[in-house]
Amino acid sequence: MFTLPQKDFSAPTTCLGPTCLQDLGSSHGDDLEGECSRKLDQKLPELPGVGDSAMLSPDTSYLSSRGRMIKWFWDSAEEGYRTYHMDEYDENKNPSLSQSDMQRVEPSLLQYADWRGHLFLREEVAKFLSFYCKSPAPLRPENVVVLNGGASLFSALATVLCEAGEAFLIPTPYYGAITQHVCLYGNVRLACVYLDSEVTGLDTRPFQLTVEKLEMALREAHSEGVKVKGLILINPQNPLGDIYSPEELQEYLVFAKRHKLHVIVDEVYMLSVFEESAGYRSVLSLERLPDPQRTHVMWATSKDFGMSGLRFGTLYTENQDVATAVASLCRYHGLSGLVQYQMAQLLRDRDWINQVYLPENHARLKAAHTYVSEELRALGIPFLSRGAGFFIWVDLRKGCRGSGRCLQANPKWLKTPLPLRARSQVTNAGELVIASWPEGPAATVDLGCSGAAEDRLWMCHLPGRCLTWLCTQRTVSCLLL
C-alpha cells in the first residue's frame, strides 16, 4: 500500500505495493485492454514519511531507524482507520448474524496454553478446514497453528522463512498491506509478478497469472541480486476477485517446487464466493501437493465472518519445523483462552454456518455486487466482473479528461508514487485537500459540492498522474490509475 522511506533503513524496493498498479485499458464493455508496466527497477523517493514531517523526521532521537520506519507505516494508515470507524454498518438495515453461546470463562482458559493454540481449538480448526476446503483426507490438528490474525501470519511466515532482504513473488495488483506485514519484522521484500489486463487469446482472461509470468518475475528479481524464497498466492484474489482453478494451482505449485520456493496460499475469502458458477477450490482440496513441506495455507475470520476485531487467523502446514517456529512467535501473537473458546464454538456450529450465516452473507454480497455492477454499466465504466470477495476492479481512464479542476499541486508530489488511499479531507467549501504528501498540502481539487454532501465522482488529470476521487457523504477515496 505504501512506498517506504529509504533513508537510514534498507527497505524493500523490489515492489512497492499498489504503487506498482498497472494501467488498465478498455474500449468497450467489461473487456480490459492494455499492458502492465514491467519496471522492476523502480527507485524509492527519499522521503522521511507521510503526515507531520516534524514527527517523522530522521532527526527523531527516540526511535531507531527501524522504529521510525514502523511508525511511518502507522501514520500512513491511521487516517483510513479513523475514516473506517466514521462509517460503520447500520444495525437495522444490515443486522449482524451471531449466536449467544460464545461467552464462557473456565479456569483452564486462563492458564498458559500450547503456543500453537489449545488442542480443542486446533481440533475444531482441522475439522472446519477439512469440511470447507474439501480435503481428500482429514486434516490433522498437529499441523495447525493459531495466531491473532492474518497480518501476524504473514509477518511470522516471512520472518521464519526468509533472511532479511530476501523476497516473495506476488502477483499484482494485490492487497497492499502485505508489504508492511512482511517488512516490519522480517525486512522481507515483495517482487511483483506483473499481469496483463489485455485479453490476448480465446483461452486467456484479464490479469491471468501464468507460469511464464512467474518465471519472468523470478529472473528479473535474480538479475537485481534479490534472492526469492517463496510465492504468495491469494485465492480468491484480493482485489481482483479472481479464482485459480485446480489446474492453475497445480502449475504454480510445480513451478515453486522446481525452484525450491515456499508457497503461502492465503484463502481468507474462501467462504465469500457468492457465485456458485465461480467454481472455487481450496489448495487443500488437491489430491496431491507437489511439495507439501513448502506449501503453507492461511485462513482467518476477518473477511468471511466479518470478525476483524476478534483477531483470529490460522496456519495449516505439514512442515513441523515451520509450524514450531511460527508457534514460537505466538508468545507475541497468541490468542487468549477466552477467544480460543469463542472460536471453537463458532467453528463447530456447522448447522448455523451452513443454514443461516453463509446463505444470508452470500445473498448480501451478491446484492451489493449486483448494485455496484449495474451502476458501473449505466455509467459506461468497464470493470472486472467476478463472483468472489468484496471488491470490483474498475477502469476509470476514459473519464480522466477532468471535471475536477486542479487548484494547486506540489511538483515534488507529482513525481512521487501515491498510496492507494491518500490522506485527505473535504473542506466546507467543497475542496478536496490531499494532506502532507510528502511535505505540506500536495494538491487541492475543487469538487463542486459543499462538504461532500452528495455521492459523486470527480476526476483530475495531473502531469504523469491520473487521479480519481470518490466523494461520499462521509468518506473520500483517492485511487491512483
CSV table of C-alpha atoms in Angstrom, one decimal:
chain,number,residue,atom,x,y,z
A,1,MET,CA,0.0,0.0,0.0
A,2,PHE,CA,2.9,2.3,0.7
A,3,THR,CA,6.2,3.4,-0.7
A,4,LEU,CA,8.8,3.0,2.0
A,5,PRO,CA,11.2,5.6,3.4
A,6,GLN,CA,14.7,4.8,2.2
A,7,LYS,CA,16.9,6.9,4.5
A,8,ASP,CA,18.5,5.0,7.4
A,9,PHE,CA,16.8,1.7,6.6
A,10,SER,CA,17.2,-0.9,3.9
A,11,ALA,CA,13.5,-1.1,3.0
A,12,PRO,CA,12.0,-3.4,0.3
A,13,THR,CA,12.4,-1.8,-3.1
A,14,THR,CA,11.6,-4.6,-5.5
A,15,CYS,CA,7.8,-4.0,-5.3
A,16,LEU,CA,6.0,-1.0,-3.8
A,17,GLY,CA,2.5,-2.4,-3.2
A,18,PRO,CA,-0.2,-0.8,-5.2
A,19,THR,CA,2.1,1.9,-6.3
A,20,CYS,CA,3.0,-0.8,-8.8
A,21,LEU,CA,-0.5,-0.6,-10.1
A,22,GLN,CA,-0.6,-1.1,-13.9
A,23,ASP,CA,-2.7,0.7,-16.4
A,24,LEU,CA,-6.0,-0.8,-17.4
A,25,GLY,CA,-7.2,-0.5,-20.9
A,26,SER,CA,-10.7,-0.7,-22.3
A,27,SER,CA,-12.6,0.4,-25.3
A,28,HIS,CA,-15.8,-1.4,-24.8
A,29,GLY,CA,-18.0,-3.2,-22.2
A,30,ASP,CA,-16.3,-5.2,-19.5
A,31,ASP,CA,-13.2,-6.0,-21.6
A,32,LEU,CA,-10.0,-4.6,-20.3
A,33,GLU,CA,-7.1,-3.9,-22.6
A,34,GLY,CA,-3.6,-2.6,-22.1
A,35,GLU,CA,-0.3,-3.8,-20.9
A,36,CYS,CA,1.1,-3.8,-17.4
A,37,SER,CA,4.3,-2.0,-16.8
A,38,ARG,CA,7.2,-4.3,-16.1
A,39,LYS,CA,9.5,-2.0,-14.3
A,40,LEU,CA,11.2,-3.9,-11.6
A,41,ASP,CA,13.8,-1.2,-11.1
A,42,GLN,CA,11.6,1.5,-9.5
A,43,LYS,CA,13.5,3.7,-7.2
A,44,LEU,CA,12.1,4.8,-3.9
A,45,PRO,CA,11.8,8.5,-3.2
A,46,GLU,CA,13.9,9.8,-0.3
A,47,LEU,CA,11.0,10.6,1.9
A,48,PRO,CA,11.1,10.8,5.7
A,49,GLY,CA,7.5,9.6,5.8
A,50,VAL,CA,3.9,10.7,5.4
A,51,GLY,CA,2.0,13.1,7.6
A,52,ASP,CA,3.6,15.5,10.0
A,53,SER,CA,7.1,15.8,8.7
A,54,ALA,CA,8.3,17.0,12.1
A,55,MET,CA,7.1,13.9,13.8
A,56,LEU,CA,8.7,11.7,11.2
A,57,SER,CA,11.9,13.5,10.7
A,58,PRO,CA,15.1,11.3,10.6
A,59,ASP,CA,16.3,13.6,13.4
A,60,THR,CA,13.9,12.0,15.8
A,61,SER,CA,16.1,10.8,18.7
A,62,TYR,CA,13.6,8.5,20.5
A,63,LEU,CA,13.4,5.8,17.8
A,64,SER,CA,15.9,3.6,15.9
A,65,SER,CA,15.8,3.6,12.1
A,66,ARG,CA,13.6,0.6,12.2
A,67,GLY,CA,11.3,2.3,14.8
A,68,ARG,CA,10.9,5.3,12.5
A,69,MET,CA,10.0,3.2,9.6
A,70,ILE,CA,7.5,1.2,11.7
A,71,LYS,CA,6.0,4.5,12.9
A,72,TRP,CA,5.8,5.7,9.3
A,73,PHE,CA,3.5,2.8,8.5
A,74,TRP,CA,1.3,3.6,11.4
A,75,ASP,CA,0.9,7.2,10.4
A,76,SER,CA,0.2,6.3,6.8
A,77,ALA,CA,-2.7,4.0,7.8
A,78,GLU,CA,-4.2,6.0,10.7
A,79,GLU,CA,-6.4,8.3,8.5
A,80,GLY,CA,-8.0,5.3,6.9
A,81,TYR,CA,-8.6,3.7,10.2
A,82,ARG,CA,-10.4,6.7,11.6
A,83,THR,CA,-12.5,7.0,8.4
A,84,TYR,CA,-13.5,3.3,8.7
A,85,HIS,CA,-15.0,4.0,12.2
A,86,MET,CA,-16.8,7.1,11.0
A,87,ASP,CA,-19.0,5.0,8.7
A,88,GLU,CA,-19.8,1.7,10.4
A,89,TYR,CA,-22.6,-0.6,9.3
A,90,ASP,CA,-26.3,0.1,10.1
A,91,GLU,CA,-27.5,-2.5,12.6
A,92,ASN,CA,-31.1,-2.1,11.4
A,93,LYS,CA,-30.5,-2.2,7.7
A,94,ASN,CA,-27.6,-4.7,7.9
A,95,PRO,CA,-28.0,-6.6,11.2
A,96,SER,CA,-25.2,-8.7,12.4
A,97,LEU,CA,-25.5,-12.5,12.5
A,98,SER,CA,-24.4,-14.1,15.7
A,99,GLN,CA,-25.0,-16.8,18.3
A,100,SER,CA,-25.3,-16.3,22.1
A,101,ASP,CA,-23.3,-19.4,23.3
A,102,MET,CA,-19.8,-17.9,23.0
A,103,GLN,CA,-19.4,-16.3,26.4
A,104,ARG,CA,-17.8,-18.6,29.0
A,105,VAL,CA,-15.0,-18.4,31.4
A,106,GLU,CA,-13.3,-21.6,32.9
A,107,PRO,CA,-10.2,-21.7,35.0
A,108,SER,CA,-8.4,-23.7,32.3
A,109,LEU,CA,-8.9,-20.9,29.8
A,110,LEU,CA,-7.0,-18.5,32.0
A,111,GLN,CA,-3.8,-20.6,32.0
A,112,TYR,CA,-0.9,-20.8,29.6
A,113,ALA,CA,-1.8,-23.0,26.6
A,114,ASP,CA,0.3,-24.7,24.0
A,115,TRP,CA,1.6,-21.8,21.9
A,116,ARG,CA,0.2,-23.4,18.8
A,117,GLY,CA,-3.2,-23.0,20.4
A,118,HIS,CA,-5.4,-25.0,22.7
A,119,LEU,CA,-5.8,-28.6,21.4
A,120,PHE,CA,-9.6,-28.3,21.5
A,121,LEU,CA,-9.4,-25.3,19.1
A,122,ARG,CA,-6.8,-26.9,16.8
A,123,GLU,CA,-9.0,-29.9,16.5
A,124,GLU,CA,-12.0,-27.8,15.5
A,125,VAL,CA,-9.9,-25.8,13.0
A,126,ALA,CA,-8.7,-29.1,11.4
A,127,LYS,CA,-12.3,-30.3,11.1
A,128,PHE,CA,-13.6,-27.0,9.8
A,129,LEU,CA,-10.9,-26.8,7.1
A,130,SER,CA,-11.3,-30.4,6.2
A,131,PHE,CA,-15.0,-29.8,5.6
A,132,TYR,CA,-15.0,-26.4,3.8
A,133,CYS,CA,-11.7,-26.9,1.9
A,134,LYS,CA,-13.0,-30.4,0.9
A,135,SER,CA,-9.7,-32.1,1.7
A,136,PRO,CA,-9.3,-35.6,0.3
A,137,ALA,CA,-8.3,-36.8,3.8
A,138,PRO,CA,-9.0,-35.4,7.2
A,139,LEU,CA,-6.6,-32.6,8.1
A,140,ARG,CA,-4.5,-33.0,11.3
A,141,PRO,CA,-4.6,-30.7,14.3
A,142,GLU,CA,-0.8,-31.1,14.8
A,143,ASN,CA,-0.4,-29.2,11.5
A,144,VAL,CA,-2.5,-26.2,12.8
A,145,VAL,CA,-1.2,-23.1,14.4
A,146,VAL,CA,-3.5,-20.2,15.5
A,147,LEU,CA,-2.4,-16.6,15.7
A,148,ASN,CA,-4.1,-13.2,16.2
A,149,GLY,CA,-5.0,-12.5,12.6
A,150,GLY,CA,-3.7,-12.8,9.0
A,151,ALA,CA,-1.3,-9.9,9.4
A,152,SER,CA,0.5,-11.8,12.1
A,153,LEU,CA,0.6,-14.9,10.0
A,154,PHE,CA,2.2,-13.1,7.1
A,155,SER,CA,4.7,-11.4,9.5
A,156,ALA,CA,5.6,-14.7,11.2
A,157,LEU,CA,6.0,-16.7,8.0
A,158,ALA,CA,8.2,-14.0,6.4
A,159,THR,CA,10.4,-13.9,9.5
A,160,VAL,CA,10.9,-17.7,9.8
A,161,LEU,CA,11.2,-18.5,6.0
A,162,CYS,CA,13.3,-15.6,4.8
A,163,GLU,CA,16.6,-13.9,5.6
A,164,ALA,CA,16.5,-10.1,5.8
A,165,GLY,CA,16.4,-8.6,2.3
A,166,GLU,CA,15.1,-11.7,0.6
A,167,ALA,CA,11.8,-11.7,-1.3
A,168,PHE,CA,8.5,-13.3,-2.0
A,169,LEU,CA,7.0,-13.3,-5.5
A,170,ILE,CA,3.4,-11.8,-5.5
A,171,PRO,CA,1.1,-11.3,-8.5
A,172,THR,CA,-0.2,-7.7,-8.9
A,173,PRO,CA,-2.4,-6.0,-8.1
A,174,TYR,CA,-2.5,-7.3,-4.6
A,175,TYR,CA,-3.7,-6.4,-1.0
A,176,GLY,CA,-1.2,-3.6,-0.3
A,177,ALA,CA,-0.9,-4.2,3.5
A,178,ILE,CA,1.1,-7.3,2.8
A,179,THR,CA,4.0,-5.0,2.0
A,180,GLN,CA,4.2,-3.9,5.6
A,181,HIS,CA,3.3,-7.4,7.0
A,182,VAL,CA,6.4,-9.0,5.6
A,183,CYS,CA,8.6,-6.0,6.1
A,184,LEU,CA,8.1,-4.7,9.6
A,185,TYR,CA,9.7,-7.6,11.5
A,186,GLY,CA,11.5,-9.6,8.8
A,187,ASN,CA,12.6,-6.8,6.4
A,188,VAL,CA,11.4,-9.0,3.6
A,189,ARG,CA,10.7,-7.7,0.1
A,190,LEU,CA,7.9,-8.3,-2.4
A,191,ALA,CA,8.9,-9.0,-6.0
A,192,CYS,CA,5.9,-8.2,-8.2
A,193,VAL,CA,4.7,-10.6,-10.9
A,194,TYR,CA,3.2,-8.1,-13.4
A,195,LEU,CA,0.0,-9.3,-15.1
A,196,ASP,CA,-1.7,-8.1,-18.3
A,197,SER,CA,-5.1,-6.5,-18.4
A,198,GLU,CA,-5.3,-7.3,-22.2
A,199,VAL,CA,-7.1,-10.4,-23.4
A,200,THR,CA,-4.6,-11.9,-25.8
A,201,GLY,CA,-6.5,-15.0,-27.0
A,202,LEU,CA,-9.5,-17.2,-26.7
A,203,ASP,CA,-8.2,-19.0,-23.6
A,204,THR,CA,-7.0,-16.0,-21.7
A,205,ARG,CA,-8.6,-13.6,-19.3
A,206,PRO,CA,-7.6,-10.2,-17.9
A,207,PHE,CA,-4.8,-10.4,-15.3
A,208,GLN,CA,-4.3,-14.1,-15.8
A,209,LEU,CA,-1.4,-15.5,-13.9
A,210,THR,CA,0.8,-17.9,-15.8
A,211,VAL,CA,4.0,-19.9,-15.2
A,212,GLU,CA,5.7,-17.8,-17.9
A,213,LYS,CA,5.0,-14.6,-15.9
A,214,LEU,CA,6.2,-16.3,-12.7
A,215,GLU,CA,9.5,-17.3,-14.5
A,216,MET,CA,9.9,-13.8,-15.9
A,217,ALA,CA,9.5,-12.2,-12.5
A,218,LEU,CA,11.9,-14.6,-10.9
A,219,ARG,CA,14.5,-13.9,-13.5
A,220,GLU,CA,14.1,-10.2,-13.1
A,221,ALA,CA,14.5,-10.4,-9.3
A,222,HIS,CA,17.6,-12.5,-9.7
A,223,SER,CA,19.0,-10.1,-12.2
A,224,GLU,CA,18.7,-7.4,-9.5
A,225,GLY,CA,20.5,-9.5,-7.0
A,226,VAL,CA,17.4,-10.3,-5.0
A,227,LYS,CA,17.1,-13.8,-3.6
A,228,VAL,CA,13.5,-15.1,-3.9
A,229,LYS,CA,12.4,-17.6,-1.2
A,230,GLY,CA,8.7,-18.0,-1.9
A,231,LEU,CA,5.5,-17.2,-3.7
A,232,ILE,CA,2.4,-15.6,-2.2
A,233,LEU,CA,-1.0,-16.6,-3.8
A,234,ILE,CA,-4.3,-15.0,-2.6
A,235,ASN,CA,-7.2,-17.2,-3.6
A,236,PRO,CA,-9.9,-15.8,-4.1
A,237,GLN,CA,-7.7,-12.9,-5.2
A,238,ASN,CA,-7.8,-9.5,-3.5
A,239,PRO,CA,-8.6,-7.1,-5.1
A,240,LEU,CA,-9.5,-8.7,-8.5
A,241,GLY,CA,-11.8,-11.4,-7.2
A,242,ASP,CA,-10.2,-14.0,-9.5
A,243,ILE,CA,-10.3,-17.6,-8.6
A,244,TYR,CA,-7.5,-20.0,-9.5
A,245,SER,CA,-8.6,-23.3,-11.0
A,246,PRO,CA,-7.2,-26.6,-9.6
A,247,GLU,CA,-5.1,-27.0,-12.8
A,248,GLU,CA,-3.6,-23.5,-12.4
A,249,LEU,CA,-2.8,-24.1,-8.7
A,250,GLN,CA,-1.0,-27.3,-9.7
A,251,GLU,CA,1.0,-25.4,-12.3
A,252,TYR,CA,2.0,-22.7,-9.8
A,253,LEU,CA,3.0,-25.3,-7.2
A,254,VAL,CA,5.0,-27.3,-9.7
A,255,PHE,CA,6.8,-24.1,-10.6
A,256,ALA,CA,7.6,-23.4,-7.0
A,257,LYS,CA,8.8,-26.9,-6.4
A,258,ARG,CA,11.1,-26.6,-9.4
A,259,HIS,CA,12.8,-23.6,-7.9
A,260,LYS,CA,12.5,-24.8,-4.3
A,261,LEU,CA,10.2,-21.9,-3.3
A,262,HIS,CA,7.8,-21.9,-0.4
A,263,VAL,CA,4.2,-21.1,-1.3
A,264,ILE,CA,2.0,-19.2,1.0
A,265,VAL,CA,-1.7,-19.6,-0.1
A,266,ASP,CA,-4.0,-17.0,1.6
A,267,GLU,CA,-7.5,-18.3,1.4
A,268,VAL,CA,-9.1,-15.6,3.6
A,269,TYR,CA,-12.0,-15.1,1.2
A,270,MET,CA,-12.8,-18.8,0.7
A,271,LEU,CA,-16.3,-18.6,2.2
A,272,SER,CA,-17.0,-15.3,0.4
A,273,VAL,CA,-17.6,-16.9,-3.0
A,274,PHE,CA,-21.2,-15.8,-3.7
A,275,GLU,CA,-21.5,-17.1,-7.3
A,276,GLU,CA,-21.7,-20.9,-7.4
A,277,SER,CA,-20.5,-20.9,-11.0
A,278,ALA,CA,-17.2,-19.5,-9.9
A,279,GLY,CA,-16.0,-23.0,-9.0
A,280,TYR,CA,-13.7,-22.2,-6.1
A,281,ARG,CA,-11.4,-25.0,-5.0
A,282,SER,CA,-9.0,-24.7,-2.0
A,283,VAL,CA,-5.4,-25.8,-2.4
A,284,LEU,CA,-6.1,-28.2,0.4
A,285,SER,CA,-8.6,-30.0,-1.9
A,286,LEU,CA,-5.9,-31.1,-4.3
A,287,GLU,CA,-5.3,-34.9,-4.2
A,288,ARG,CA,-1.6,-34.4,-4.0
A,289,LEU,CA,0.5,-31.3,-3.3
A,290,PRO,CA,3.7,-31.2,-5.4
A,291,ASP,CA,5.8,-30.0,-2.4
A,292,PRO,CA,3.8,-30.3,0.9
A,293,GLN,CA,6.8,-29.3,3.0
A,294,ARG,CA,6.9,-25.9,1.3
A,295,THR,CA,3.1,-25.3,1.0
A,296,HIS,CA,1.5,-23.2,3.8
A,297,VAL,CA,-2.2,-22.3,3.9
A,298,MET,CA,-3.7,-19.4,5.7
A,299,TRP,CA,-7.3,-18.6,6.7
A,300,ALA,CA,-8.8,-16.1,9.1
A,301,THR,CA,-12.3,-15.0,10.2
A,302,SER,CA,-11.8,-11.3,9.4
A,303,LYS,CA,-13.4,-11.4,6.0
A,304,ASP,CA,-15.6,-14.5,5.8
A,305,PHE,CA,-17.2,-13.8,9.2
A,306,GLY,CA,-16.8,-10.1,9.4
A,307,MET,CA,-14.9,-10.5,12.7
A,308,SER,CA,-11.8,-8.4,12.1
A,309,GLY,CA,-11.8,-7.2,15.7
A,310,LEU,CA,-11.6,-10.7,17.2
A,311,ARG,CA,-8.2,-11.2,15.7
A,312,PHE,CA,-8.1,-14.9,14.7
A,313,GLY,CA,-6.0,-16.5,12.0
A,314,THR,CA,-4.8,-20.0,11.4
A,315,LEU,CA,-1.9,-21.6,9.5
A,316,TYR,CA,-2.0,-25.1,8.1
A,317,THR,CA,1.3,-26.6,7.2
A,318,GLU,CA,2.7,-30.2,7.1
A,319,ASN,CA,6.2,-28.8,7.8
A,320,GLN,CA,6.7,-29.2,11.5
A,321,ASP,CA,9.8,-27.0,11.6
A,322,VAL,CA,7.8,-24.1,10.1
A,323,ALA,CA,4.9,-24.8,12.5
A,324,THR,CA,7.1,-24.8,15.5
A,325,ALA,CA,9.0,-21.7,14.5
A,326,VAL,CA,5.7,-19.8,13.9
A,327,ALA,CA,4.3,-21.1,17.2
A,328,SER,CA,7.3,-19.7,19.0
A,329,LEU,CA,6.2,-16.3,17.8
A,330,CYS,CA,2.8,-16.9,19.2
A,331,ARG,CA,4.3,-15.7,22.5
A,332,TYR,CA,3.7,-12.3,21.0
A,333,HIS,CA,0.8,-13.1,18.6
A,334,GLY,CA,-1.2,-15.7,20.5
A,335,LEU,CA,-4.9,-15.7,21.4
A,336,SER,CA,-6.3,-15.5,24.9
A,337,GLY,CA,-8.0,-18.7,26.1
A,338,LEU,CA,-11.4,-16.8,26.1
A,339,VAL,CA,-11.1,-16.0,22.4
A,340,GLN,CA,-10.0,-19.6,21.6
A,341,TYR,CA,-13.1,-20.9,23.3
A,342,GLN,CA,-15.3,-18.5,21.3
A,343,MET,CA,-13.7,-19.5,18.0
A,344,ALA,CA,-14.1,-23.2,18.8
A,345,GLN,CA,-17.8,-22.6,19.5
A,346,LEU,CA,-18.2,-20.8,16.2
A,347,LEU,CA,-16.3,-23.3,14.0
A,348,ARG,CA,-18.1,-26.4,15.4
A,349,ASP,CA,-21.6,-24.9,14.8
A,350,ARG,CA,-21.8,-26.2,11.2
A,351,ASP,CA,-25.6,-26.1,11.1
A,352,TRP,CA,-25.8,-22.4,11.9
A,353,ILE,CA,-23.0,-21.6,9.5
A,354,ASN,CA,-24.5,-23.6,6.6
A,355,GLN,CA,-28.2,-22.9,7.1
A,356,VAL,CA,-28.2,-19.3,8.5
A,357,TYR,CA,-24.9,-17.5,8.1
A,358,LEU,CA,-23.5,-18.4,4.7
A,359,PRO,CA,-26.8,-18.2,2.8
A,360,GLU,CA,-27.5,-14.8,4.2
A,361,ASN,CA,-24.0,-13.5,3.8
A,362,HIS,CA,-23.7,-14.7,0.2
A,363,ALA,CA,-27.1,-13.1,-0.6
A,364,ARG,CA,-25.9,-9.8,0.8
A,365,LEU,CA,-22.6,-9.9,-1.1
A,366,LYS,CA,-24.4,-10.8,-4.3
A,367,ALA,CA,-26.9,-8.0,-3.9
A,368,ALA,CA,-24.1,-5.5,-3.2
A,369,HIS,CA,-22.1,-6.7,-6.2
A,370,THR,CA,-25.2,-6.5,-8.5
A,371,TYR,CA,-26.0,-3.0,-7.4
A,372,VAL,CA,-22.4,-1.7,-8.0
A,373,SER,CA,-22.1,-3.6,-11.3
A,374,GLU,CA,-25.4,-2.1,-12.6
A,375,GLU,CA,-24.3,1.4,-11.7
A,376,LEU,CA,-20.9,0.9,-13.4
A,377,ARG,CA,-22.6,-0.4,-16.5
A,378,ALA,CA,-25.0,2.6,-16.5
A,379,LEU,CA,-22.1,4.9,-16.3
A,380,GLY,CA,-20.2,3.1,-19.1
A,381,ILE,CA,-17.3,2.2,-16.8
A,382,PRO,CA,-15.5,-1.0,-17.7
A,383,PHE,CA,-14.8,-3.4,-14.8
A,384,LEU,CA,-13.9,-7.0,-14.0
A,385,SER,CA,-17.0,-9.0,-13.0
A,386,ARG,CA,-16.1,-11.8,-10.6
A,387,GLY,CA,-18.1,-13.8,-8.1
A,388,ALA,CA,-15.9,-13.7,-5.0
A,389,GLY,CA,-14.6,-11.3,-2.4
A,390,PHE,CA,-15.5,-7.7,-1.6
A,391,PHE,CA,-14.1,-5.7,-4.5
A,392,ILE,CA,-14.7,-4.7,-8.1
A,393,TRP,CA,-11.7,-3.7,-10.2
A,394,VAL,CA,-12.7,-0.8,-12.4
A,395,ASP,CA,-11.1,1.1,-15.3
A,396,LEU,CA,-11.7,4.9,-15.0
A,397,ARG,CA,-9.2,6.2,-17.5
A,398,LYS,CA,-11.8,7.1,-20.1
A,399,GLY,CA,-13.3,9.7,-17.8
A,400,CYS,CA,-10.0,11.3,-16.8
A,401,ARG,CA,-10.3,14.2,-19.1
A,402,GLY,CA,-11.4,16.0,-16.0
A,403,SER,CA,-14.5,17.5,-14.5
A,404,GLY,CA,-12.4,18.3,-11.5
A,405,ARG,CA,-10.1,21.4,-11.5
A,406,CYS,CA,-6.6,21.3,-10.1
A,407,LEU,CA,-6.1,24.4,-8.0
A,408,GLN,CA,-2.7,23.7,-6.5
A,409,ALA,CA,-0.1,21.0,-7.0
A,410,ASN,CA,3.3,20.3,-5.4
A,411,PRO,CA,5.8,19.4,-8.2
A,412,LYS,CA,7.6,17.0,-6.0
A,413,TRP,CA,4.4,15.2,-5.2
A,414,LEU,CA,3.7,14.7,-9.0
A,415,LYS,CA,6.9,12.6,-9.2
A,416,THR,CA,6.1,10.6,-6.1
A,417,PRO,CA,4.2,7.2,-6.1
A,418,LEU,CA,1.0,7.6,-4.2
A,419,PRO,CA,-0.6,5.2,-1.8
A,420,LEU,CA,-3.9,3.7,-2.8
A,421,ARG,CA,-5.7,5.9,-0.3
A,422,ALA,CA,-4.2,9.3,0.1
A,423,ARG,CA,-4.6,11.2,3.4
A,424,SER,CA,-7.3,13.6,2.6
A,425,GLN,CA,-10.1,15.8,3.8
A,426,VAL,CA,-13.0,17.8,2.3
A,427,THR,CA,-13.4,21.4,3.3
A,428,ASN,CA,-16.7,23.1,3.8
A,429,ALA,CA,-16.2,24.8,0.5
A,430,GLY,CA,-16.2,21.5,-1.3
A,431,GLU,CA,-12.5,21.3,-1.9
A,432,LEU,CA,-10.6,18.1,-1.5
A,433,VAL,CA,-7.2,18.6,0.1
A,434,ILE,CA,-4.5,15.8,-0.3
A,435,ALA,CA,-2.7,16.4,3.0
A,436,SER,CA,1.0,16.2,3.7
A,437,TRP,CA,2.4,14.3,0.7
A,438,PRO,CA,5.2,14.5,1.1
A,439,GLU,CA,5.5,17.9,2.7
A,440,GLY,CA,2.5,20.2,3.2
A,441,PRO,CA,-0.6,20.2,1.1
A,442,ALA,CA,0.1,18.3,-2.1
A,443,ALA,CA,-2.9,19.2,-4.1
A,444,THR,CA,-6.3,20.9,-3.8
A,445,VAL,CA,-9.2,19.9,-6.1
A,446,ASP,CA,-12.5,21.8,-6.5
A,447,LEU,CA,-15.2,19.1,-6.1
A,448,GLY,CA,-18.0,21.4,-6.9
A,449,CYS,CA,-20.0,20.4,-3.8
A,450,SER,CA,-20.4,21.7,-0.3
A,451,GLY,CA,-18.8,19.5,2.3
A,452,ALA,CA,-19.2,16.3,0.2
A,453,ALA,CA,-22.9,16.5,0.6
A,454,GLU,CA,-23.7,14.1,-2.2
A,455,ASP,CA,-22.3,11.0,-3.8
A,456,ARG,CA,-20.4,11.9,-6.9
A,457,LEU,CA,-17.2,11.1,-8.8
A,458,TRP,CA,-14.6,13.6,-9.7
A,459,MET,CA,-11.5,13.2,-11.8
A,460,CYS,CA,-8.4,15.4,-12.1
A,461,HIS,CA,-5.6,14.8,-14.6
A,462,LEU,CA,-2.2,15.9,-13.4
A,463,PRO,CA,1.0,15.6,-15.3
A,464,GLY,CA,2.0,12.0,-15.3
A,465,ARG,CA,-0.8,11.0,-12.9
A,466,CYS,CA,-4.5,10.2,-13.3
A,467,LEU,CA,-6.4,10.6,-10.0
A,468,THR,CA,-9.9,9.8,-9.2
A,469,TRP,CA,-11.8,10.8,-6.0
A,470,LEU,CA,-15.0,9.1,-5.0
A,471,CYS,CA,-16.7,11.6,-2.7
A,472,THR,CA,-19.5,10.4,-0.5
A,473,GLN,CA,-21.3,11.9,2.5
A,474,ARG,CA,-18.7,10.6,4.9
A,475,THR,CA,-15.6,9.5,3.1
A,476,VAL,CA,-13.3,10.5,0.2
A,477,SER,CA,-11.3,7.8,-1.5
A,478,CYS,CA,-8.4,8.5,-3.8
A,479,LEU,CA,-7.4,6.0,-6.5
A,480,LEU,CA,-4.2,6.1,-8.5
A,481,LEU,CA,-4.6,4.8,-12.0
